[in-house]
């Protein structure tokens, strides 16, 4: 039995009261150990190898009596720590924003209005609306329910869902008894936080939130963003481990060689530490973490929530987008446009301002009775709005009738029925609506009747309308039958609803095709409706269609073969999506699949990228998905794909730059030791270089806009490693070119007898210029530095400006110049350094121009 509630009469909490309770009682969430504060981040930062090396060098300088050098190095420790703290804190804030977005949604009534909020913002005494597929956001008492069953296995371990019933009137007096009840019993009036609504709907009043819930008492946390390692992070960690072993071995060898050949073991140890600082690629894992976290945050700004970090990696590889029609390609704002009853057709496009003929009154009346009283579904809203407009002054609206029972949709029968009782308790009627073939089945149509109705159904479908059948039945007050088929239904007619195409979709579809991505539309509508929408949005090859019934009759091999030419699936039920995903995967495609219902979860989980609807999607779908469309808009998926490609492109640039810049630094730390030259790079110089390298490889490259051809090239191969043969070769060539130029500058200065201080100042200044040039040239592997200067990147100018200012300080402030073991550089010296630095990267700029047509560097 259903206890009736009119949502229009429920005001719920006032927003001001909800805000007050949120402030004083706390968020509806369990304490999480995942969040890191500034002190926790700082603790991790000081354990990084680069900081330990800097501290070790400072200690040695202190031991040698070089107090100024020691203090400067320790100053660098705090300065670089500040940069790293900023990067890590920015990453943590991005992750925190993602945690907030990924928490379960809750539908509440506040100030008399129904709205969806984050589950963590639910407060005590909130009125919540529960529907199939929702996670219950808090412990609550049911005020109204309709066929409500809940899976409480999270709390009880029992897999079978339990039935829920609403409380009796005057339940407030029983509140203490209700609080003593435990999860798991049948026909209880309490629902519990974290449990899952399996069937039906309900209205409930929140009794407990956060740690005061049953879930809170047993200390289980849900919906935290797990920072589990991605494939990229694993690849990077393996590379860093291998390089670290090699670096440590070389450093030990250099320290021993220096001590043996020069008899100065302490400075040999300093040289080894400097080389370790130069070689150890500690930036790699930091860069990957920052890029993925900030990338997920950037994607969320495009109304797409990345619930799992690997999805950020995979986005740029997607070759097929399988999308639902309703709500994703269309606005999900339905309106009644055409009706068929008693052999007559009524087109609202032709009679918008006229009164509705009596012939169609009963059709509209029963379409409303077959819907929820206060509908949330766009289709049912369309019926209600239509009735309010055309039947307001007639006897066909029954706001005072009582809903006795609801027969829900099922996989076997795509129709639902409502049983109503009139206020006098005498009249009992049943209203049914659903797919025309299901309604025809309920009305026991003969084959001739079905054939007679088919042209009308096809005509509406080909006009792009969603077609529903409506029927009615009466019964005497006896026990209700188990199935809808047991009623004696009378066919009333057909209703055609229009759902406008989103204005952004056609452009987004074309962008997909340009990017080498196939788009497949999946719908439960008729083939004619699907084809009409497909033509409106510019979907390719609209003639070929596979229907759900054809799909059931196909072997997997035939489906895989036909899949290559088919872009439309019609009359498909959610369970069939899994077969579509698997067929595409077996064809070697990287599949993104959208879904919103409980039954979509297997397909979303099986797809390489599962995309749930944030607006109308169930929490089950959200939990199974990798991405959540916060605005349910197809164009947001395309924007996410574009961002995915941008993130991976920029990550490759950052890694290429980091690898390239370490080559000349390591070379200029090692070669002078081997050839018994004066040391060029001391720990203080390498610390200065890290002030440029660390923010450049993370903040600067992460902020780079996408390449102009990001969506004009095929998807990348997901099996292609980040450190591909091409990237490694180009990076080593870039670094090797700079190293050769630096060696030429250093050797020439020594050969000319300019002395150690002059040679070091010239070489270091050239290295800084080449380093900045390396940043600029790696901003794009297809456009020249001149082309990219107009691209917005505020972080770039801060890094460039800061580097030049610091360089000026250490060259021309006598105190600093002495610390860095430099001599005074004249304008001609600066010109030589500038020219040498430019020459070191000029060849790569020339290579871009020669290869621009072939897009070698962006594939």
JSON list of N, CA and C in Angstrom, two decimals, residues 152-160:
[
{"chain": "A", "resi": 152, "resn": "UNK", "atom": "N", "xyz": [20.62, -3.81, 1.53]},
{"chain": "A", "resi": 152, "resn": "UNK", "atom": "CA", "xyz": [21.32, -3.38, 2.74]},
{"chain": "A", "resi": 152, "resn": "UNK", "atom": "C", "xyz": [22.53, -4.27, 3.03]},
{"chain": "A", "resi": 153, "resn": "UNK", "atom": "N", "xyz": [23.04, -4.95, 1.99]},
{"chain": "A", "resi": 153, "resn": "UNK", "atom": "CA", "xyz": [24.14, -5.90, 2.18]},
{"chain": "A", "resi": 153, "resn": "UNK", "atom": "C", "xyz": [25.39, -5.22, 2.73]},
{"chain": "A", "resi": 154, "resn": "UNK", "atom": "N", "xyz": [25.55, -3.92, 2.44]},
{"chain": "A", "resi": 154, "resn": "UNK", "atom": "CA", "xyz": [26.69, -3.18, 2.96]},
{"chain": "A", "resi": 154, "resn": "UNK", "atom": "C", "xyz": [26.72, -3.23, 4.49]},
{"chain": "A", "resi": 155, "resn": "UNK", "atom": "N", "xyz": [25.54, -3.25, 5.11]},
{"chain": "A", "resi": 155, "resn": "UNK", "atom": "CA", "xyz": [25.44, -3.24, 6.57]},
{"chain": "A", "resi": 155, "resn": "UNK", "atom": "C", "xyz": [25.19, -4.61, 7.16]},
{"chain": "A", "resi": 156, "resn": "UNK", "atom": "N", "xyz": [24.47, -5.46, 6.40]},
{"chain": "A", "resi": 156, "resn": "UNK", "atom": "CA", "xyz": [24.04, -6.75, 6.97]},
{"chain": "A", "resi": 156, "resn": "UNK", "atom": "C", "xyz": [24.75, -7.95, 6.40]},
{"chain": "A", "resi": 157, "resn": "UNK", "atom": "N", "xyz": [25.32, -7.82, 5.20]},
{"chain": "A", "resi": 157, "resn": "UNK", "atom": "CA", "xyz": [25.92, -8.97, 4.53]},
{"chain": "A", "resi": 157, "resn": "UNK", "atom": "C", "xyz": [24.93, -9.81, 3.76]},
{"chain": "A", "resi": 158, "resn": "UNK", "atom": "N", "xyz": [23.64, -9.52, 3.90]},
{"chain": "A", "resi": 158, "resn": "UNK", "atom": "CA", "xyz": [22.60, -10.27, 3.19]},
{"chain": "A", "resi": 158, "resn": "UNK", "atom": "C", "xyz": [22.40, -9.66, 1.80]},
{"chain": "A", "resi": 159, "resn": "UNK", "atom": "N", "xyz": [22.49, -10.50, 0.76]},
{"chain": "A", "resi": 159, "resn": "UNK", "atom": "CA", "xyz": [22.45, -9.99, -0.61]},
{"chain": "A", "resi": 159, "resn": "UNK", "atom": "C", "xyz": [21.03, -9.68, -1.10]},
{"chain": "A", "resi": 160, "resn": "UNK", "atom": "N", "xyz": [20.02, -10.30, -0.50]},
{"chain": "A", "resi": 160, "resn": "UNK", "atom": "CA", "xyz": [18.65, -10.09, -0.97]},
{"chain": "A", "resi": 160, "resn": "UNK", "atom": "C", "xyz": [18.13, -8.73, -0.50]}
]
